[in-house]
Short mmCIF file of N, CA and C in Angstrom, two decimals:
data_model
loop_
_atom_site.label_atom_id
_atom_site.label_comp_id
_atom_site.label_asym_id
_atom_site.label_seq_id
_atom_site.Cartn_x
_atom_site.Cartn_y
_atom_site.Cartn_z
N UNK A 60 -49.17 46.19 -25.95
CA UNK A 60 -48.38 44.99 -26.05
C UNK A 60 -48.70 44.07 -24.88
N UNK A 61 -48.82 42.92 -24.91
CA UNK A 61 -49.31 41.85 -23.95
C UNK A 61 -47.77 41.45 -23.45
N UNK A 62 -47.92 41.91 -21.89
CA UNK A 62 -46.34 41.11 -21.46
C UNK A 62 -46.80 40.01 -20.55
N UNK A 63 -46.43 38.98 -20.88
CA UNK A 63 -47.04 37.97 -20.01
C UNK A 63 -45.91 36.82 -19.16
N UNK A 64 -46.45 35.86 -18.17
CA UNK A 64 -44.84 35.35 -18.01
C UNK A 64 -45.79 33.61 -18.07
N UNK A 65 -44.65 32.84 -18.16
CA UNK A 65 -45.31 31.41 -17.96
C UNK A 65 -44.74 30.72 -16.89
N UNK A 66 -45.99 29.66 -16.38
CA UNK A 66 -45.99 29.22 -15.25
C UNK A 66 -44.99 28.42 -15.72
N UNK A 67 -44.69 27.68 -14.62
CA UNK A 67 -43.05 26.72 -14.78
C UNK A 67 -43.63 25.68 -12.61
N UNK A 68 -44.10 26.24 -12.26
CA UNK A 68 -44.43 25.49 -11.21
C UNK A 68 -45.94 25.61 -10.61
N UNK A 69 -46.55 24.75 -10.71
CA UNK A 69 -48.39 25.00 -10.67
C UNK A 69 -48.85 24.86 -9.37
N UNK A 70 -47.75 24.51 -8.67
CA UNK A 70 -48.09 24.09 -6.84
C UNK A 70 -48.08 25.44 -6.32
N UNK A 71 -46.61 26.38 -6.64
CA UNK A 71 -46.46 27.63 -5.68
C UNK A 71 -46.89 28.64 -6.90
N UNK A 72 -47.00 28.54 -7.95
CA UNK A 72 -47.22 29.74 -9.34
C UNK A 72 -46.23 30.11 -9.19
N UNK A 73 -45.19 29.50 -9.38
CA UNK A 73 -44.05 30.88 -9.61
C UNK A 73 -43.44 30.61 -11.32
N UNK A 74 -43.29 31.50 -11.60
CA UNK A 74 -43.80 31.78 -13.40
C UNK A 74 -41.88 31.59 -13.38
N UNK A 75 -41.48 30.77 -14.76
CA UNK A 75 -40.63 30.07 -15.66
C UNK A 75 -39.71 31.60 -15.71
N UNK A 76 -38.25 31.79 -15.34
CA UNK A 76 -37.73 33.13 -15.99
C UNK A 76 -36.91 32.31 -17.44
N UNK A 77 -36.71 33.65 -18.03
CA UNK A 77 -36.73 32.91 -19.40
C UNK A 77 -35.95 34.12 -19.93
N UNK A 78 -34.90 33.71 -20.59
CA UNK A 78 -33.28 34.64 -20.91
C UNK A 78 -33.08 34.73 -22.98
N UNK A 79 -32.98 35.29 -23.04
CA UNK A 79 -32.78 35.92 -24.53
C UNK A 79 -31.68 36.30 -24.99
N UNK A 80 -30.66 35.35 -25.23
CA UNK A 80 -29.29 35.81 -25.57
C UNK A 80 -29.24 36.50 -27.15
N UNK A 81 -28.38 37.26 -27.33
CA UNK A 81 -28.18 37.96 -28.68
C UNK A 81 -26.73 37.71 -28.91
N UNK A 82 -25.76 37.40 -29.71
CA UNK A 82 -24.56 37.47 -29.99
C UNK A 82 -24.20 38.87 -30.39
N UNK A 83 -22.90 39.24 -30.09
CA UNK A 83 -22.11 40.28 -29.85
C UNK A 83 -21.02 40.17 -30.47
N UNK A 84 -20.59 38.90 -31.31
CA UNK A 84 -19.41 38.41 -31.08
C UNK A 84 -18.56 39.36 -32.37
N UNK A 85 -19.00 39.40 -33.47
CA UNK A 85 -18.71 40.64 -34.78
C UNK A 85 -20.15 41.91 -34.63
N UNK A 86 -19.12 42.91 -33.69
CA UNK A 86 -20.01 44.23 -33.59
C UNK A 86 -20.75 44.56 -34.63
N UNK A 87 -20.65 44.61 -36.38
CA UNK A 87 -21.05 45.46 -37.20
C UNK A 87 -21.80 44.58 -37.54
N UNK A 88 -21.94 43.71 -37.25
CA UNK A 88 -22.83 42.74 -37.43
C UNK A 88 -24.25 42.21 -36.68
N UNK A 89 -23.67 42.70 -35.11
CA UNK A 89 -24.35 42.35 -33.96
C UNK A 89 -25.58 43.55 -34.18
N UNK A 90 -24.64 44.83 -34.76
CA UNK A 90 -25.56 46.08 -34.59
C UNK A 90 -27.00 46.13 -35.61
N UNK A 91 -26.21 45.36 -36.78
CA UNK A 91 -27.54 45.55 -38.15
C UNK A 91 -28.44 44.30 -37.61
N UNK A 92 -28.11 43.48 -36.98
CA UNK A 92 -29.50 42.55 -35.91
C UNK A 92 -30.06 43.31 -35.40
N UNK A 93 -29.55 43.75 -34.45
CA UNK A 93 -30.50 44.44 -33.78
C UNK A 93 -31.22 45.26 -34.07
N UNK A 94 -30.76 46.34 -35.38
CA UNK A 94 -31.69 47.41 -36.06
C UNK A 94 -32.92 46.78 -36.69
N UNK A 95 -32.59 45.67 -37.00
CA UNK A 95 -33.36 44.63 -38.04
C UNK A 95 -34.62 44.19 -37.53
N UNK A 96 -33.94 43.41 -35.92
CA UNK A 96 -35.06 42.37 -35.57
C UNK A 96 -35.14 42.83 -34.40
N UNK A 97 -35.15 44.27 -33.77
CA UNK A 97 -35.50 44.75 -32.45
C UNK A 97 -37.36 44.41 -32.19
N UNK A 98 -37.87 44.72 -33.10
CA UNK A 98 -39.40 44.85 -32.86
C UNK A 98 -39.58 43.53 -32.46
N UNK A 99 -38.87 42.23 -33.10
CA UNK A 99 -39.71 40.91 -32.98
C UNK A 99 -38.91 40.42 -31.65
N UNK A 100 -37.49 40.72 -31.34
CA UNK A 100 -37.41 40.44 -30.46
C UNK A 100 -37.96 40.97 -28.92
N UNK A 101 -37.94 42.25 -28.99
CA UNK A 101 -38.82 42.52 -27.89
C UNK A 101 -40.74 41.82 -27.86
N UNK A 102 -41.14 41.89 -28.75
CA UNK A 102 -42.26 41.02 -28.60
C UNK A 102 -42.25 39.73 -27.93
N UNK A 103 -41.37 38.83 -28.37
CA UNK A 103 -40.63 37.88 -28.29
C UNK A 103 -40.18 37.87 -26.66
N UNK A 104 -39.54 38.59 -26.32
CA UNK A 104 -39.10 38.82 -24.98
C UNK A 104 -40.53 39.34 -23.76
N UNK A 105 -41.67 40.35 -24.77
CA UNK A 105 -42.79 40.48 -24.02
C UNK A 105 -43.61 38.97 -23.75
N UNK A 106 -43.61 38.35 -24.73
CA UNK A 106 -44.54 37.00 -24.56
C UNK A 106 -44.41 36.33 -23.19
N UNK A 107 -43.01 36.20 -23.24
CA UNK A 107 -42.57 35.55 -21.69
C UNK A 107 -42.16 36.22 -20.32
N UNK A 108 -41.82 37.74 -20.60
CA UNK A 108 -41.50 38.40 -19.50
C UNK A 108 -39.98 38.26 -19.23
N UNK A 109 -39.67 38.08 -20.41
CA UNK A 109 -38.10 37.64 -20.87
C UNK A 109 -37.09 38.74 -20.51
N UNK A 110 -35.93 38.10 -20.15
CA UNK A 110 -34.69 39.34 -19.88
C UNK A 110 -33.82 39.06 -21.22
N UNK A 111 -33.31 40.15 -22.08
CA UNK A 111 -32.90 40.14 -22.99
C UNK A 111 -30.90 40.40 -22.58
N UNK A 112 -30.08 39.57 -23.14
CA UNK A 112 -28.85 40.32 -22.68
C UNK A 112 -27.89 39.79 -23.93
N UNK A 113 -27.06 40.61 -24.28
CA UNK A 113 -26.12 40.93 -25.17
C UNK A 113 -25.01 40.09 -24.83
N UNK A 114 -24.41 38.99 -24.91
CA UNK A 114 -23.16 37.93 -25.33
C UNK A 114 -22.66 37.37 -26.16
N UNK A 115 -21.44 37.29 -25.58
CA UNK A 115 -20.44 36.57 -26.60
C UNK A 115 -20.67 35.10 -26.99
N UNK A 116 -21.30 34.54 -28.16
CA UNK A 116 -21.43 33.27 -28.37
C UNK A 116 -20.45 32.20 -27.93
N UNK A 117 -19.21 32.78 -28.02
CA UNK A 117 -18.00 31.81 -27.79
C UNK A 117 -17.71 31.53 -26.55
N UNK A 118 -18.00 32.65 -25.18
CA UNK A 118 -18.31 32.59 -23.53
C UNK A 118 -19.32 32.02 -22.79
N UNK A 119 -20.99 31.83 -23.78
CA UNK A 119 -21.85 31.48 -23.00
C UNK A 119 -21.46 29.61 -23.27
N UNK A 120 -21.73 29.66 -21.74
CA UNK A 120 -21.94 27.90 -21.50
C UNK A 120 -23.31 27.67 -20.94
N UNK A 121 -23.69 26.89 -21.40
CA UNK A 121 -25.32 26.49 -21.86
C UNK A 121 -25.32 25.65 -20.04
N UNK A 122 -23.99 25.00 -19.40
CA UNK A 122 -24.49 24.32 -18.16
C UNK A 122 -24.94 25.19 -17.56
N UNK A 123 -23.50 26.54 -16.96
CA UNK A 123 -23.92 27.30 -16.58
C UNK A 123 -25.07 28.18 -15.77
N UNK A 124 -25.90 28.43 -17.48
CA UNK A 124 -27.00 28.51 -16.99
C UNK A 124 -28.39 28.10 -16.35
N UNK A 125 -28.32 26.75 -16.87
CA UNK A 125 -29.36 25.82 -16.01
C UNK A 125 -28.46 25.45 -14.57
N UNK A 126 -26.95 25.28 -14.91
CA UNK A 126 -26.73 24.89 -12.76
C UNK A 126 -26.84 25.90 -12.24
N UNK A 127 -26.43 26.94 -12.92
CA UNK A 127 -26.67 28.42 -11.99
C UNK A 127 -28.46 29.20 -11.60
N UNK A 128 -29.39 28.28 -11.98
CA UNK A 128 -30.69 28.41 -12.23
C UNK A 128 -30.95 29.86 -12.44
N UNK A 129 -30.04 30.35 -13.68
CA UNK A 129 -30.31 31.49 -14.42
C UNK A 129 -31.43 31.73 -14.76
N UNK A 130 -31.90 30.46 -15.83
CA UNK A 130 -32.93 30.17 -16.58
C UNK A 130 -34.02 29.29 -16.60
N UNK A 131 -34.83 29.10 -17.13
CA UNK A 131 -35.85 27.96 -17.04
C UNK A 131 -35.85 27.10 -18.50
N UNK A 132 -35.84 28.67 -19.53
CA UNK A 132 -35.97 28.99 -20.75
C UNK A 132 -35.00 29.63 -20.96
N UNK A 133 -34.54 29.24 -22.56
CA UNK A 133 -33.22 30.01 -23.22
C UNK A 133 -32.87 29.96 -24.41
N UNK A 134 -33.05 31.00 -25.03
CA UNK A 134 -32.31 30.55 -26.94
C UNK A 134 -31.83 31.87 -26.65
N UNK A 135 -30.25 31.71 -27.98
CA UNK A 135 -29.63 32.27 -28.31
C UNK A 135 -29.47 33.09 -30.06
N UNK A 136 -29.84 34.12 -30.05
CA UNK A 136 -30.06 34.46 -31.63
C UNK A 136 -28.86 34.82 -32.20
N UNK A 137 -28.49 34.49 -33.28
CA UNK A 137 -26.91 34.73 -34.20
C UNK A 137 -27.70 34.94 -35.24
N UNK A 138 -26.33 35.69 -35.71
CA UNK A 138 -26.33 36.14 -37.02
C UNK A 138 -25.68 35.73 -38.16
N UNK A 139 -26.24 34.23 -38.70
CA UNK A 139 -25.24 33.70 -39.87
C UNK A 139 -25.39 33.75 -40.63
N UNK A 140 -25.98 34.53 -40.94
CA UNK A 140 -26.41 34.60 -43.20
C UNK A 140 -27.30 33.71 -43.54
N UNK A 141 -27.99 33.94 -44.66
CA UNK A 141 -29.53 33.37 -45.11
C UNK A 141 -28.92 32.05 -45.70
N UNK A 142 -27.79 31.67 -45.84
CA UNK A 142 -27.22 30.60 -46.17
C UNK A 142 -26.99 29.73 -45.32
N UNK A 143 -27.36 29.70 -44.32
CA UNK A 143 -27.12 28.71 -43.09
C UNK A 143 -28.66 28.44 -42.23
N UNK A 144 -29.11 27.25 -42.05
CA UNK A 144 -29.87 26.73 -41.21
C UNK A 144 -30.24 27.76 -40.18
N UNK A 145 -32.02 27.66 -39.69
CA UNK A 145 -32.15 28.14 -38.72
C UNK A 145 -31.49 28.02 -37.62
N UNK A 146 -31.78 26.20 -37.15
CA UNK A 146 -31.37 25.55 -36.29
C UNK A 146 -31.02 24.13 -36.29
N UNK A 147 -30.37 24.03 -35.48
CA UNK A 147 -30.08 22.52 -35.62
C UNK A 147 -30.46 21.28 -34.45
N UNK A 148 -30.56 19.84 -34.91
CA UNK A 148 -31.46 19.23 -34.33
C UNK A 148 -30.28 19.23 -33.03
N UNK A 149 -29.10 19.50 -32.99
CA UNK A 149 -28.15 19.28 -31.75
C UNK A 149 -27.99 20.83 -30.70
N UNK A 150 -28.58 21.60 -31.38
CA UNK A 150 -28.55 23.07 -30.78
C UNK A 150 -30.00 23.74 -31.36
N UNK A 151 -31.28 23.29 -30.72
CA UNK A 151 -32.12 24.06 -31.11
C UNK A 151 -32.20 25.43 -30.38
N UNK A 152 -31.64 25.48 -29.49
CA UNK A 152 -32.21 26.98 -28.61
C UNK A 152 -31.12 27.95 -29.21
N UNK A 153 -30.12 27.48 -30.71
CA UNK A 153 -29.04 28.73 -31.10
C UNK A 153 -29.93 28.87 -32.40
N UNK A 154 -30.32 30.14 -32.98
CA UNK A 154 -31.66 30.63 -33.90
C UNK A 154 -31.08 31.64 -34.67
N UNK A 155 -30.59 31.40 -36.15
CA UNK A 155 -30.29 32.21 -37.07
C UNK A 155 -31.46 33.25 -37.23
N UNK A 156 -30.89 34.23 -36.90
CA UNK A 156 -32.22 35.42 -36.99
C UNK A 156 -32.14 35.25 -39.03
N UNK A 157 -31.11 35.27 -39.85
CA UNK A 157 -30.69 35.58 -41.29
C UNK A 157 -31.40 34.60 -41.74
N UNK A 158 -32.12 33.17 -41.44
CA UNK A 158 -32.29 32.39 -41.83
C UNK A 158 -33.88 33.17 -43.08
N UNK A 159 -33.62 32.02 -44.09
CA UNK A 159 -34.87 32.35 -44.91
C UNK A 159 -36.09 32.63 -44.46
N UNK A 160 -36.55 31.28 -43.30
CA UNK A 160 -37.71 31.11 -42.68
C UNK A 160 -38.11 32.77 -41.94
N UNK A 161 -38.87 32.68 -41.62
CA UNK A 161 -39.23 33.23 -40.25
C UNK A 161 -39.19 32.79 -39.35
N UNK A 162 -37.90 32.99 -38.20
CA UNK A 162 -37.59 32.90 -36.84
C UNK A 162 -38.50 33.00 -35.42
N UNK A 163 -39.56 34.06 -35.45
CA UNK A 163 -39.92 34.38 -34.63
C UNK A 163 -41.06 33.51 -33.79
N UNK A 164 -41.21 32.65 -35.01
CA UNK A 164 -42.51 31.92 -34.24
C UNK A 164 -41.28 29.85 -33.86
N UNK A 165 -40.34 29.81 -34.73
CA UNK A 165 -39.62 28.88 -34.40
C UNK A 165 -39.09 28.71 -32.64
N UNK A 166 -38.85 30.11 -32.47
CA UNK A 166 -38.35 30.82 -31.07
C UNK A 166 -39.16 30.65 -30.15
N UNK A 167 -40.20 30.87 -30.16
CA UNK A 167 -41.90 30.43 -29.30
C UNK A 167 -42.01 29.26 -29.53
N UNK A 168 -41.82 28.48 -30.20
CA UNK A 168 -41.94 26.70 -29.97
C UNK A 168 -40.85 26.33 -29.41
N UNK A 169 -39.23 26.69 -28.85
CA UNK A 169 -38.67 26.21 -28.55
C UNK A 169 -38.51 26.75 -27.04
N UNK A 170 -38.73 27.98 -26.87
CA UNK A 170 -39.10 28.25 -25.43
C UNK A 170 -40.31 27.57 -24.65
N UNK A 171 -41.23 27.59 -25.42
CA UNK A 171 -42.57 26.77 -24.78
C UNK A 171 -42.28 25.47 -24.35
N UNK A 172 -41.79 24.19 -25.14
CA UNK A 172 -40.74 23.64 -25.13
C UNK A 172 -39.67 22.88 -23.96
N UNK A 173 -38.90 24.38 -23.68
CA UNK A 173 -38.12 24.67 -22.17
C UNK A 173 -38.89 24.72 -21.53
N UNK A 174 -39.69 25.12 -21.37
CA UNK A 174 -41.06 25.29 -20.20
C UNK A 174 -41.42 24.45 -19.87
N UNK A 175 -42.19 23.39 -20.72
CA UNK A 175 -43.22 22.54 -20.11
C UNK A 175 -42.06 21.26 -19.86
N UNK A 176 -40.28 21.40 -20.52
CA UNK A 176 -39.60 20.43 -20.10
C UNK A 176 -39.51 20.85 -18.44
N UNK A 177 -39.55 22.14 -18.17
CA UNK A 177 -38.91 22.27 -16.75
C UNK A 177 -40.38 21.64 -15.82
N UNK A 178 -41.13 22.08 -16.23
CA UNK A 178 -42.49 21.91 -15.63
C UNK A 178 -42.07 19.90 -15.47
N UNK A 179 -42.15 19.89 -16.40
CA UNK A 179 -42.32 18.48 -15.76
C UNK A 179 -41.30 17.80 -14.88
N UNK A 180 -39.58 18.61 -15.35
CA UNK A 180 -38.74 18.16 -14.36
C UNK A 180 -39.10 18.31 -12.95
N UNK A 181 -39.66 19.42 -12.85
CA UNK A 181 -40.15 20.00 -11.20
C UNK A 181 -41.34 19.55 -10.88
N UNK A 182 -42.26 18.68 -11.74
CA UNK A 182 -43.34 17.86 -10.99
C UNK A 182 -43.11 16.50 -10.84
N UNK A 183 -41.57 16.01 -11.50
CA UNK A 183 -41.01 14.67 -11.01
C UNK A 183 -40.37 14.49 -10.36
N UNK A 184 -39.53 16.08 -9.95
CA UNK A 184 -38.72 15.90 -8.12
C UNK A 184 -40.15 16.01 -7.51
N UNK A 185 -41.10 16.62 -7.59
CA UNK A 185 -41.90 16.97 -6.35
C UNK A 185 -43.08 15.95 -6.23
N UNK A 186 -43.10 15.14 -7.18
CA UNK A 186 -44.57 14.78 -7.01
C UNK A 186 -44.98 13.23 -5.82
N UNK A 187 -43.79 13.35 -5.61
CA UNK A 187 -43.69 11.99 -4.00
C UNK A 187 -44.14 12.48 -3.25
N UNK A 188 -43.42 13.69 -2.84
CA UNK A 188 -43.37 14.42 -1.39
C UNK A 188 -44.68 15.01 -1.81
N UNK A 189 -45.16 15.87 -2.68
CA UNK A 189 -46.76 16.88 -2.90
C UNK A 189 -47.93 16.05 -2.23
N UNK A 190 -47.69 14.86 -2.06
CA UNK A 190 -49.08 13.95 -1.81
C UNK A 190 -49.40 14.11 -0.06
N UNK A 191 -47.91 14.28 0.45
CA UNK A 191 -48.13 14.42 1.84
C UNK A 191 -48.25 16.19 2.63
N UNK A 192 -49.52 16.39 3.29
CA UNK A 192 -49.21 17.27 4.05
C UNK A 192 -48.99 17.49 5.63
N UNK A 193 -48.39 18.35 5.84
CA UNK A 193 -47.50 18.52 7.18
C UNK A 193 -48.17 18.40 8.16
N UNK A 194 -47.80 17.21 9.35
CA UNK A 194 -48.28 16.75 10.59
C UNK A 194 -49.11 18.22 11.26
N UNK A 195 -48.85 19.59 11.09
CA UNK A 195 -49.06 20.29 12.02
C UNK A 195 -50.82 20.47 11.63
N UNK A 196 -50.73 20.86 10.20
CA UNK A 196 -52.10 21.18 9.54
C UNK A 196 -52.95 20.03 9.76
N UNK A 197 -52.67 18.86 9.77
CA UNK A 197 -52.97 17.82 9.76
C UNK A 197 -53.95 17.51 10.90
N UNK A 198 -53.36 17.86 12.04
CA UNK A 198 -53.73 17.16 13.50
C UNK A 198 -54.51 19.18 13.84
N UNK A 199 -54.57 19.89 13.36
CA UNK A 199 -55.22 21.35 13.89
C UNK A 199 -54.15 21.75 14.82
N UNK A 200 -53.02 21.43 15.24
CA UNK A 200 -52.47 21.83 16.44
C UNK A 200 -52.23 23.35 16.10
N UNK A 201 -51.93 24.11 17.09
CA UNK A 201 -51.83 25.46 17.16
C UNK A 201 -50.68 25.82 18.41
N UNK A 202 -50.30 26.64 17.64
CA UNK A 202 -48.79 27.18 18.84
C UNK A 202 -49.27 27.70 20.52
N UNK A 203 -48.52 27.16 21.02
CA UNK A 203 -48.75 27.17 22.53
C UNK A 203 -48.28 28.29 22.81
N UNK A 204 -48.97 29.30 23.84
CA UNK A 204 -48.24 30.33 24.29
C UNK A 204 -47.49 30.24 25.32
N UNK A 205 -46.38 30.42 25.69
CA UNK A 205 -45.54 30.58 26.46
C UNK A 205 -45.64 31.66 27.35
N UNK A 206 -45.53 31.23 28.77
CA UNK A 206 -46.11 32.49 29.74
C UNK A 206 -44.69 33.23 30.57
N UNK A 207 -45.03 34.64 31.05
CA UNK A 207 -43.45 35.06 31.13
C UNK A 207 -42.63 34.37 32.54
N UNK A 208 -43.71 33.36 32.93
CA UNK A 208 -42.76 33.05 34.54
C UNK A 208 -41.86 31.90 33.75
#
């Protein structure tokens, strides 16, 4: 299995973390998901190097997790019956696993998505300041030793 993670900042490489919510919210329900769509979601979770965690749809707050810089990346999979929409254009990162379609590759376009949105948020705080480097490198100076008198 290929576990891989994605970049999210190209200056320092530090790779995008990226969260995999599952609803919990009707147990007997939560459980036949998971029997169902364990294989695709762990793939799914290998692609990105994803942390997978079990919540209550009705507790998670979506600020939360971006002010709390939980995440970079984030969808949430429910379980609503083949009668209901994958997703919607006002909540794409919430992903009817029941839906007719196939989910799994909808899920990879909307994380990729989160990614290259964060990527670019973090090369439009940084990209003023990236142009300048630090007086010290600049001029060769080197730390003075200090003698013990």
């Amino acid at each position: 299995m290929i576990r891989s993670e994605a970049l999210v900042d190209y200056e320092k490489f530090r790779s995008a973390k990226v969260a995999i919510f599952v609803d919990i919210g009707d147990t007997g329900r939560s459980y036949e998901t998971m029997a169902r769509h364990r294989e695709a979601i762990e793939r799914l979770a290998g692609m990105f190097g994803a942390r997978i965690l079990l919540v209550e749809q009705k507790k998670l707050l979506c600020d939360a997790i971006v002010e709390s810089d939980y995440a970079d990346a984030w969808i949430l999979l429910v379980s609503d019956g083949p009668n209901r929409s994958m997703t919607t254009k006002k909540n794409p990162q919430r992903i009817n696993v029941d839906a007719k379609a196939p989910w799994e590759g909808c899920a990879f376009k909307e994380l990729v998505r989160q990614v290259k949105e964060s990527t670019r948020i973090l090369e439009d705080m940084t990209d003023y300041y990236s142009r300048f480097t630090a007086a010290s490198s600049r001029l060769g100076l080197t730390s003075v030793q200090t003698s013990p008198n």
